[in-house]
Amino acid sequence: MKSDVPKQFLCIRGKPVLMHTMAKFYNYSKRIKIVVVLPAAEIENWKKLCKKCVFKIPHTIVHGGKTRFDSVKNGLHAIDSGDNLIAIH
């Protein structure tokens, strides 16, 4: 994206891309449990953006790992066991 800002935090129409994505999932079904996996260094930034944008969609924040595989694994550990449909975006 040729930006110092991680692409999920780039703003479109006044909100970060990640908020638009989460809203699409949430508006599809309020029962969806959203887990956001972020690098530890970006979690405070995300929380500040949520306050700034008055972003109220419920979600769980999980620390990412060294690799995408590790990050996905960390996200999966945050999900209750049972019959689930999981989408990784």
XYZ file of C-alpha atoms in Angstrom, residues 20-32 34 57 87-89:
18
model
C -15.614 -1.185 7.728
C -14.819 -4.898 7.432
C -15.996 -5.681 10.952
C -19.210 -3.724 10.370
C -20.012 -5.846 7.305
C -19.700 -9.061 9.318
C -21.601 -7.625 12.302
C -24.420 -6.225 10.160
C -24.793 -9.633 8.529
C -25.419 -11.198 11.959
C -25.213 -9.685 15.422
C -24.486 -13.209 16.737
C -21.091 -13.353 15.033
C -15.420 -11.175 16.103
C -19.069 -3.323 17.599
C -13.632 -17.217 8.715
C -10.111 -15.811 8.608
C -9.891 -12.509 6.792
